[in-house]
Amino acid sequence: MPATSSQPRRPRSGSRRDEAARLAVLHAADDLLVERGFGALTIEAIARRAGVAKQTIYRWWPSKVEILLDTLIEDSEKRIPVPAEPPTLESVRGYLRGFARFLTRDPAGKVLLALIAQAQHDPDTAKSFHARYFGPRRGHERDMIARGIDAGEFAPRLGPDATMDALVGPIVHRALTGSSIPRDLVDTLVEDLLTPRSD
Amino acid sequence: MPATSSQPRRPRSGSRRDEAARLAVLHAADDLLVERGFGALTIEAIARRAGVAKQTIYRWWPSKVEILLDTLIEDSEKRIPVPAEPPTLESVRGYLRGFARFLTRDPAGKVLLALIAQAQHDPDTAKSFHARYFGPRRGHERDMIARGIDAGEFAPRLGPDATMDALVGPIVHRALTGSSIPRDLVDTLVEDLLTPRSD
Amino acid sequence: MPATSSQPRRPRSGSRRDEAARLAVLHAADDLLVERGFGALTIEAIARRAGVAKQTIYRWWPSKVEILLDTLIEDSEKRIPVPAEPPTLESVRGYLRGFARFLTRDPAGKVLLALIAQAQHDPDTAKSFHARYFGPRRGHERDMIARGIDAGEFAPRLGPDATMDALVGPIVHRALTGSSIPRDLVDTLVEDLLTPRSD
Amino acid sequence: MPATSSQPRRPRSGSRRDEAARLAVLHAADDLLVERGFGALTIEAIARRAGVAKQTIYRWWPSKVEILLDTLIEDSEKRIPVPAEPPTLESVRGYLRGFARFLTRDPAGKVLLALIAQAQHDPDTAKSFHARYFGPRRGHERDMIARGIDAGEFAPRLGPDATMDALVGPIVHRALTGSSIPRDLVDTLVEDLLTPRSD
DNA sequence: GATTAAGCGAGACGGTACGTCAGGTCTTGTG
DNA sequence: CACAAGACCTGACGTACCGTCTCGCTTAATC
């Protein structure tokens, strides 16, 4: 899974894409975002930091948002994979804890927050964010929830999608407002929203 | 309620602040944000639209974020006041429904989303957003929850702050990802999180 | 005679044009052309050398050619004014000698050569060069010749315009091909072309 | 007459230079210059138009100026050969008329004007222009004049070189300033400058 | 015929300059 | 003294070419 921004061009002749440059750009963008913030994340700064010509960036990425999406997709697949096996309460709790840790501690979490933010400012970002990151991931999460329900592992009162929002929303909200995410928040959400009430 | 960004200056002589200009700027900012998005919200554009000199803006507001904060504070106090009286389950549900409507339907809701977003990009925005909007409002919300608990109206398993995040987070999250907010999401959150479990 | 590129704007309020900046740009352009050649004469280099923002240049001049025209017009009016009084053979000879010296020795002469050159490459330059420099000057030169004929001072066999080309062309041609301009070239041209043949 | 920019390399094996590519480049450069002007004459545009790789151009020509020189040399030898036989007043007049026509009517004349222009902007061009075109041609012209003097055909008051400038300069000057070249200009120049005065 | 060196189309790459836009500061006159 | 107007320096934008480089294919002379 290359997570490249576009379909890999296959020219019959000519130089191939310089992998070192690609990685340099990805890392430069990541580093700049973490160290200096989104405001300092300009194409010129990325090019400077990566030791790469501006045109090389424009050749492969239509905007800095796509660069961030490339890093985010690659990182989040590595760090917070959506459990593929039939889930248990425990594994969902683990997934959400991992997600909370990702958002608050992992530099890559800053990328996700920045993209959610930028999606508010720019419709193109919103579209791309949904198409390349949020849509697919939410799909996997829905599957996870649905499988858990089928297996009788839990019984949320909301549909799979709303359930995920109810679980993930508070975590994201605390991250967005710069608060830490206490462990019992995650635990209580899982318990309150996924297990059926006896009444 | 002046909601001005700085303490009202009291010059000994000379003109006082031009109220018409102040309102023109506020409205221009608001309109531009709604019509053309945050990306088009530049100081120059605001000045142009408001028929005001750039310097007049810089004289009174340190940044466009403070302009938006001015409008947000004024609007949110009007449209979604935090219930002051001892709350009931019903009144909290009403508050959250109003909040959801504000975020998805009210133009002023776009201002809040934009500010949450901008706070991710810029530490100064984050600081100001907390000091002038989020901190105070969250304080009132905490009070509301605390009063409800004291009155025995509900019994959340989380602290007041985390409870508010658990309630508001999903709403904000859906708004941020461009989804609608179904009524039963709010209702179920209130029920699952505020009423104690019998088990 | 301001030799400004456009009609002097007269704003009712706001800062006036910065004369120091205007001169800095003119001199920077001149110096760069002489020191490093037309190839190094970029807007960015002029701005750098003049200690002026690029935008300040674009605000007042549509192209570097107009900058050069400004300096050329100012300089050539000072250094090689077309004689206004009824000319003599002697004064025409003096004028042409001055012109030859201007082209080969005066740094401002390089500006004229560069503009003649650039007019070959770019139709806009050609148009502007004619409208602002060559047309008016040629007009004065024609008048000079015509007055000399009227006064019986000389009797060229060609019309005033062609006569001027016959006189000036060789000088310009030698300058363009990097040759020096021997004094007797000028003298012989004047004698052969302006005085009538007895046969 | 190969008119190639460098001595023909003699590889031990491998393909020889592709003549079709060479001609395609020459014609593309010529066409572009005439159709779109020197400003549009970029290596990339030539390569595009010629259907040739950029590297193929850089392999054989050090600069676009050399390409133009190749076409100019070939064309001017064909169109305006310097008379080799002992000249008459008539043949010199014919040569100059041909030259004037070449400059104003022949597309190849544009190449000469462009090169004279570019020589003002760039010392390398000047050097190459003299070495490959102007020097040799001027040499032949000088010989022509000298032979005419020896034969008693005419008796200019200037040296052969200055005489040529006096004859050619006005023609070039009018071409450079975009004027037409009236026939009597050439005729009068020849008469006034080449035949001795009786006084 | 196989080998091999060059030519060639294609195009990625690090650069420089383009002309434009907005940022934030300042100056100038008007009310 | 606030204000409209707007000049100014700064710096990023996205684009066009520069000249260099590698890649894989084709083409011919040499082995």
mmCIF file of N, CA and C in Angstrom, chain D residues 47-99:
data_model
loop_
_atom_site.group_PDB
_atom_site.id
_atom_site.type_symbol
_atom_site.label_atom_id
_atom_site.label_comp_id
_atom_site.label_asym_id
_atom_site.label_seq_id
_atom_site.Cartn_x
_atom_site.Cartn_y
_atom_site.Cartn_z
ATOM 1 N N ALA D 47 12.208 22.319 -28.673
ATOM 2 C CA ALA D 47 12.158 20.860 -28.558
ATOM 3 C C ALA D 47 10.739 20.361 -28.796
ATOM 4 N N ARG D 48 9.783 21.045 -28.169
ATOM 5 C CA ARG D 48 8.387 20.662 -28.325
ATOM 6 C C ARG D 48 8.013 20.707 -29.804
ATOM 7 N N ARG D 49 8.254 21.857 -30.402
ATOM 8 C CA ARG D 49 7.855 22.072 -31.787
ATOM 9 C C ARG D 49 8.574 21.105 -32.731
ATOM 10 N N ALA D 50 9.831 20.808 -32.442
ATOM 11 C CA ALA D 50 10.599 19.940 -33.334
ATOM 12 C C ALA D 50 10.317 18.460 -33.070
ATOM 13 N N GLY D 51 9.612 18.181 -31.978
ATOM 14 C CA GLY D 51 9.359 16.795 -31.628
ATOM 15 C C GLY D 51 10.643 16.067 -31.281
ATOM 16 N N VAL D 52 11.437 16.767 -30.503
ATOM 17 C CA VAL D 52 12.782 16.305 -30.212
ATOM 18 C C VAL D 52 13.010 16.442 -28.711
ATOM 19 N N ALA D 53 13.854 15.608 -28.156
ATOM 20 C CA ALA D 53 14.120 15.732 -26.723
ATOM 21 C C ALA D 53 15.060 16.901 -26.466
ATOM 22 N N LYS D 54 14.841 17.542 -25.317
ATOM 23 C CA LYS D 54 15.676 18.692 -24.980
ATOM 24 C C LYS D 54 17.154 18.325 -25.058
ATOM 25 N N GLN D 55 17.454 17.151 -24.550
ATOM 26 C CA GLN D 55 18.851 16.736 -24.488
ATOM 27 C C GLN D 55 19.482 16.669 -25.873
ATOM 28 N N THR D 56 18.691 16.335 -26.842
ATOM 29 C CA THR D 56 19.202 16.265 -28.211
ATOM 30 C C THR D 56 19.665 17.640 -28.667
ATOM 31 N N ILE D 57 18.972 18.658 -28.233
ATOM 32 C CA ILE D 57 19.409 20.019 -28.561
ATOM 33 C C ILE D 57 20.698 20.352 -27.824
ATOM 34 N N TYR D 58 20.689 20.096 -26.516
ATOM 35 C CA TYR D 58 21.874 20.446 -25.732
ATOM 36 C C TYR D 58 23.094 19.627 -26.167
ATOM 37 N N ARG D 59 22.842 18.462 -26.722
ATOM 38 C CA ARG D 59 23.979 17.644 -27.164
ATOM 39 C C ARG D 59 24.733 18.315 -28.300
ATOM 40 N N TRP D 60 24.015 19.038 -29.160
ATOM 41 C CA TRP D 60 24.648 19.529 -30.383
ATOM 42 C C TRP D 60 24.826 21.039 -30.435
ATOM 43 N N TRP D 61 24.045 21.773 -29.643
ATOM 44 C CA TRP D 61 24.188 23.231 -29.649
ATOM 45 C C TRP D 61 24.360 23.736 -28.223
ATOM 46 N N PRO D 62 25.310 24.616 -28.017
ATOM 47 C CA PRO D 62 25.523 25.131 -26.660
ATOM 48 C C PRO D 62 24.454 26.136 -26.243
ATOM 49 N N SER D 63 23.720 26.686 -27.177
ATOM 50 C CA SER D 63 22.712 27.693 -26.817
ATOM 51 C C SER D 63 21.796 27.912 -28.014
ATOM 52 N N LYS D 64 20.683 28.545 -27.770
ATOM 53 C CA LYS D 64 19.760 28.782 -28.871
ATOM 54 C C LYS D 64 20.363 29.749 -29.879
ATOM 55 N N VAL D 65 21.273 30.587 -29.415
ATOM 56 C CA VAL D 65 21.929 31.513 -30.336
ATOM 57 C C VAL D 65 22.680 30.764 -31.428
ATOM 58 N N GLU D 66 23.328 29.679 -31.053
ATOM 59 C CA GLU D 66 24.077 28.906 -32.052
ATOM 60 C C GLU D 66 23.141 28.264 -33.065
ATOM 61 N N ILE D 67 21.971 27.894 -32.611
ATOM 62 C CA ILE D 67 20.988 27.352 -33.553
ATOM 63 C C ILE D 67 20.647 28.409 -34.589
ATOM 64 N N LEU D 68 20.361 29.594 -34.096
ATOM 65 C CA LEU D 68 20.014 30.682 -35.008
ATOM 66 C C LEU D 68 21.177 31.003 -35.940
ATOM 67 N N LEU D 69 22.377 30.989 -35.386
ATOM 68 C CA LEU D 69 23.544 31.259 -36.227
ATOM 69 C C LEU D 69 23.651 30.219 -37.333
ATOM 70 N N ASP D 70 23.401 28.960 -37.002
ATOM 71 C CA ASP D 70 23.434 27.926 -38.041
ATOM 72 C C ASP D 70 22.467 28.258 -39.168
ATOM 73 N N THR D 71 21.242 28.624 -38.808
ATOM 74 C CA THR D 71 20.271 28.921 -39.867
ATOM 75 C C THR D 71 20.659 30.188 -40.611
ATOM 76 N N LEU D 72 21.146 31.180 -39.867
ATOM 77 C CA LEU D 72 21.487 32.444 -40.510
ATOM 78 C C LEU D 72 22.608 32.266 -41.516
ATOM 79 N N ILE D 73 23.631 31.541 -41.117
ATOM 80 C CA ILE D 73 24.777 31.364 -42.005
ATOM 81 C C ILE D 73 24.351 30.664 -43.284
ATOM 82 N N GLU D 74 23.592 29.585 -43.103
ATOM 83 C CA GLU D 74 23.139 28.853 -44.272
ATOM 84 C C GLU D 74 22.292 29.758 -45.171
ATOM 85 N N ASP D 75 21.329 30.465 -44.558
ATOM 86 C CA ASP D 75 20.411 31.282 -45.348
ATOM 87 C C ASP D 75 21.109 32.462 -46.019
ATOM 88 N N SER D 76 21.980 33.145 -45.280
ATOM 89 C CA SER D 76 22.536 34.371 -45.852
ATOM 90 C C SER D 76 23.540 34.039 -46.954
ATOM 91 N N GLU D 77 24.167 32.866 -46.874
ATOM 92 C CA GLU D 77 25.040 32.476 -47.979
ATOM 93 C C GLU D 77 24.224 32.249 -49.254
ATOM 94 N N LYS D 78 23.025 31.716 -49.046
ATOM 95 C CA LYS D 78 22.159 31.464 -50.195
ATOM 96 C C LYS D 78 21.549 32.750 -50.727
ATOM 97 N N ARG D 79 21.005 33.553 -49.850
ATOM 98 C CA ARG D 79 20.191 34.683 -50.263
ATOM 99 C C ARG D 79 20.973 35.951 -50.569
ATOM 100 N N ILE D 80 21.980 36.245 -49.799
ATOM 101 C CA ILE D 80 22.713 37.496 -50.029
ATOM 102 C C ILE D 80 24.217 37.248 -50.042
ATOM 103 N N PRO D 81 24.683 36.480 -51.064
ATOM 104 C CA PRO D 81 26.137 36.252 -51.169
ATOM 105 C C PRO D 81 26.848 37.559 -51.479
ATOM 106 N N VAL D 82 28.004 37.741 -50.873
ATOM 107 C CA VAL D 82 28.809 38.919 -51.193
ATOM 108 C C VAL D 82 29.426 38.693 -52.576
ATOM 109 N N PRO D 83 29.228 39.642 -53.499
ATOM 110 C CA PRO D 83 29.771 39.470 -54.850
ATOM 111 C C PRO D 83 31.259 39.167 -54.799
ATOM 112 N N ALA D 84 31.649 38.123 -55.493
ATOM 113 C CA ALA D 84 33.048 37.708 -55.431
ATOM 114 C C ALA D 84 33.890 38.371 -56.514
ATOM 115 N N GLU D 85 33.256 38.658 -57.651
ATOM 116 C CA GLU D 85 34.008 39.260 -58.755
ATOM 117 C C GLU D 85 34.240 40.746 -58.476
ATOM 118 N N PRO D 86 35.185 41.311 -59.165
ATOM 119 C CA PRO D 86 35.429 42.753 -59.011
ATOM 120 C C PRO D 86 34.121 43.517 -59.173
ATOM 121 N N PRO D 87 33.782 44.336 -58.219
ATOM 122 C CA PRO D 87 32.470 44.963 -58.176
ATOM 123 C C PRO D 87 32.401 46.214 -59.030
ATOM 124 N N THR D 88 31.177 46.524 -59.386
ATOM 125 C CA THR D 88 30.889 47.815 -60.015
ATOM 126 C C THR D 88 29.968 48.571 -59.084
ATOM 127 N N LEU D 89 29.798 49.859 -59.359
ATOM 128 C CA LEU D 89 28.817 50.631 -58.584
ATOM 129 C C LEU D 89 27.495 49.903 -58.595
ATOM 130 N N GLU D 90 27.155 49.424 -59.790
ATOM 131 C CA GLU D 90 25.879 48.737 -59.964
ATOM 132 C C GLU D 90 25.763 47.482 -59.094
ATOM 133 N N SER D 91 26.845 46.690 -59.059
ATOM 134 C CA SER D 91 26.734 45.438 -58.311
ATOM 135 C C SER D 91 26.682 45.707 -56.806
ATOM 136 N N VAL D 92 27.366 46.752 -56.376
ATOM 137 C CA VAL D 92 27.284 47.098 -54.955
ATOM 138 C C VAL D 92 25.866 47.552 -54.626
ATOM 139 N N ARG D 93 25.313 48.368 -55.484
ATOM 140 C CA ARG D 93 23.928 48.814 -55.275
ATOM 141 C C ARG D 93 22.998 47.597 -55.203
ATOM 142 N N GLY D 94 23.234 46.641 -56.104
ATOM 143 C CA GLY D 94 22.409 45.433 -56.094
ATOM 144 C C GLY D 94 22.567 44.661 -54.801
ATOM 145 N N TYR D 95 23.789 44.549 -54.349
ATOM 146 C CA TYR D 95 24.041 43.826 -53.096
ATOM 147 C C TYR D 95 23.302 44.485 -51.940
ATOM 148 N N LEU D 96 23.381 45.804 -51.869
ATOM 149 C CA LEU D 96 22.735 46.509 -50.754
ATOM 150 C C LEU D 96 21.217 46.419 -50.847
ATOM 151 N N ARG D 97 20.691 46.489 -52.079
ATOM 152 C CA ARG D 97 19.260 46.335 -52.233
ATOM 153 C C ARG D 97 18.818 44.945 -51.784
ATOM 154 N N GLY D 98 19.614 43.943 -52.152
ATOM 155 C CA GLY D 98 19.303 42.577 -51.716
ATOM 156 C C GLY D 98 19.346 42.475 -50.198
ATOM 157 N N PHE D 99 20.324 43.120 -49.622
ATOM 158 C CA PHE D 99 20.457 43.100 -48.165
ATOM 159 C C PHE D 99 19.246 43.749 -47.514
#
